[in-house]
Amino acid sequence: MKFVIPFSPVTKKNSQQICINRKTGKRFISQSEQYNAYERASCLALNGSYRKNIDFPINLAATFFMPTQWRVDLVNLIEALQDVLVKAGVLADDNSSIVVSTDGSRVALDRRNPRTEVEITPL
């Protein structure tokens, strides 16, 4: 199965913020608005035809086309992608018994059209 997420990839770990619970006054770590917007838009882009709830071993190969040449952590991008795929219903879970490998994943540059191209192949 191949599909494209037509938005600039955002890492999950490098975009966290410290918030304060209004009721208790305790601090907690939350994802940034930038990541939350990316997650919402990506879930909407993955319409019903991709919601397979995959629960068998797969290889997840992704090419992340970034808008700038800033160095990014591929592992963080893959982790954010897996979380989006679970939330969108494409994957049942992102544990190691389902996503067995991420061979073929890489980062590329495309200033005009940043996106994520994903290929899921069963093992």
Short mmCIF file of C-alpha atoms in Angstrom, two decimals:
data_model
loop_
_atom_site.label_atom_id
_atom_site.label_comp_id
_atom_site.label_asym_id
_atom_site.label_seq_id
_atom_site.Cartn_x
_atom_site.Cartn_y
_atom_site.Cartn_z
CA MET A 1 0.00 0.00 0.00
CA LYS A 2 1.40 3.40 -1.01
CA PHE A 3 0.12 6.84 -0.11
CA VAL A 4 1.27 10.43 0.36
CA ILE A 5 0.72 12.73 3.32
CA PRO A 6 0.82 16.17 1.62
CA PHE A 7 2.14 18.22 4.56
CA SER A 8 5.56 19.24 5.80
CA PRO A 9 6.75 16.52 8.22
CA VAL A 10 6.96 17.51 11.89
CA THR A 11 8.84 15.67 14.62
CA LYS A 12 7.06 14.89 17.82
CA LYS A 13 9.87 15.10 20.36
CA ASN A 14 11.41 18.41 19.30
CA SER A 15 8.13 20.27 19.46
CA GLN A 16 6.93 19.77 23.02
CA GLN A 17 5.79 22.46 25.41
CA ILE A 18 5.33 22.68 29.15
CA CYS A 19 1.75 23.47 30.16
CA ILE A 20 0.08 24.05 33.50
CA ASN A 21 -3.12 22.29 34.51
CA ARG A 22 -5.58 25.05 35.42
CA LYS A 23 -7.37 22.98 38.06
CA THR A 24 -4.41 21.46 39.92
CA GLY A 25 -1.62 23.89 39.02
CA LYS A 26 0.67 20.97 38.11
CA ARG A 27 2.92 21.11 35.08
CA PHE A 28 2.78 18.57 32.27
CA ILE A 29 4.42 18.10 28.88
CA SER A 30 2.19 18.46 25.85
CA GLN A 31 2.76 18.39 22.11
CA SER A 32 3.04 21.74 20.36
CA GLU A 33 0.22 23.24 18.33
CA GLN A 34 2.34 22.71 15.20
CA TYR A 35 2.50 18.94 15.79
CA ASN A 36 -1.17 18.73 16.80
CA ALA A 37 -2.18 20.56 13.60
CA TYR A 38 0.02 18.20 11.54
CA GLU A 39 -1.54 15.17 13.24
CA ARG A 40 -5.12 16.41 12.67
CA ALA A 41 -4.48 17.29 9.01
CA SER A 42 -2.73 13.98 8.36
CA CYS A 43 -5.61 12.01 9.86
CA LEU A 44 -8.04 13.87 7.61
CA ALA A 45 -5.83 13.23 4.56
CA LEU A 46 -5.84 9.48 5.28
CA ASN A 47 -9.47 8.93 4.37
CA GLY A 48 -11.39 5.68 4.81
CA SER A 49 -9.65 3.76 2.03
CA TYR A 50 -6.41 3.65 4.03
CA ARG A 51 -7.97 2.77 7.39
CA LYS A 52 -7.08 -0.92 7.38
CA ASN A 53 -6.18 -1.39 11.08
CA ILE A 54 -3.16 -3.49 10.08
CA ASP A 55 -2.20 -6.02 12.77
CA PHE A 56 0.34 -8.24 10.95
CA PRO A 57 4.13 -7.76 10.51
CA ILE A 58 5.02 -5.01 8.01
CA ASN A 59 7.92 -2.97 6.69
CA LEU A 60 7.22 0.76 6.88
CA ALA A 61 9.29 2.68 4.32
CA ALA A 62 8.87 6.45 4.30
CA THR A 63 10.53 9.25 2.39
CA PHE A 64 10.27 12.55 4.22
CA PHE A 65 10.57 15.50 1.84
CA MET A 66 11.55 18.46 4.03
CA PRO A 67 11.17 22.15 3.05
CA THR A 68 14.66 23.10 4.31
CA GLN A 69 18.08 21.53 4.64
CA TRP A 70 17.98 21.63 8.43
CA ARG A 71 19.24 18.42 9.94
CA VAL A 72 16.41 16.33 11.35
CA ASP A 73 16.36 13.09 13.28
CA LEU A 74 14.96 10.30 11.09
CA VAL A 75 13.98 8.21 14.12
CA ASN A 76 11.83 11.05 15.51
CA LEU A 77 10.13 11.52 12.13
CA ILE A 78 9.37 7.79 11.92
CA GLU A 79 8.01 7.78 15.47
CA ALA A 80 5.70 10.71 14.70
CA LEU A 81 4.55 9.01 11.48
CA GLN A 82 3.77 5.78 13.33
CA ASP A 83 1.73 7.67 15.92
CA VAL A 84 -0.22 9.42 13.15
CA LEU A 85 -0.88 6.09 11.38
CA VAL A 86 -2.17 4.54 14.62
CA LYS A 87 -4.42 7.53 15.33
CA ALA A 88 -5.74 7.48 11.73
CA GLY A 89 -6.57 3.77 11.99
CA VAL A 90 -4.06 2.56 9.39
CA LEU A 91 -2.10 0.55 11.98
CA ALA A 92 -3.57 -1.27 14.97
CA ASP A 93 -0.50 -0.44 17.07
CA ASP A 94 3.05 0.77 16.49
CA ASN A 95 4.80 -1.92 18.53
CA SER A 96 7.68 -4.06 17.23
CA SER A 97 5.48 -7.06 16.45
CA ILE A 98 3.60 -5.05 13.80
CA VAL A 99 6.16 -2.52 12.53
CA VAL A 100 9.03 -4.99 12.21
CA SER A 101 11.31 -2.75 10.15
CA THR A 102 11.61 0.70 8.65
CA ASP A 103 14.08 -0.24 5.92
CA GLY A 104 14.20 2.23 3.05
CA SER A 105 13.19 5.27 5.10
CA ARG A 106 15.10 8.44 4.33
CA VAL A 107 15.01 12.24 4.37
CA ALA A 108 15.10 14.29 1.16
CA LEU A 109 14.75 17.96 0.20
CA ASP A 110 11.83 19.44 -1.74
CA ARG A 111 11.34 23.13 -1.04
CA ARG A 112 8.25 23.51 -3.21
CA ASN A 113 6.31 20.42 -2.14
CA PRO A 114 7.18 19.08 1.34
CA ARG A 115 5.41 15.78 2.00
CA THR A 116 5.76 12.23 3.29
CA GLU A 117 5.59 9.30 0.88
CA VAL A 118 4.75 6.07 2.71
CA GLU A 119 4.96 2.47 1.50
CA ILE A 120 3.67 -0.38 3.66
CA THR A 121 4.63 -3.90 2.62
CA PRO A 122 3.68 -7.10 4.47
CA LEU A 123 6.48 -9.39 5.60
#
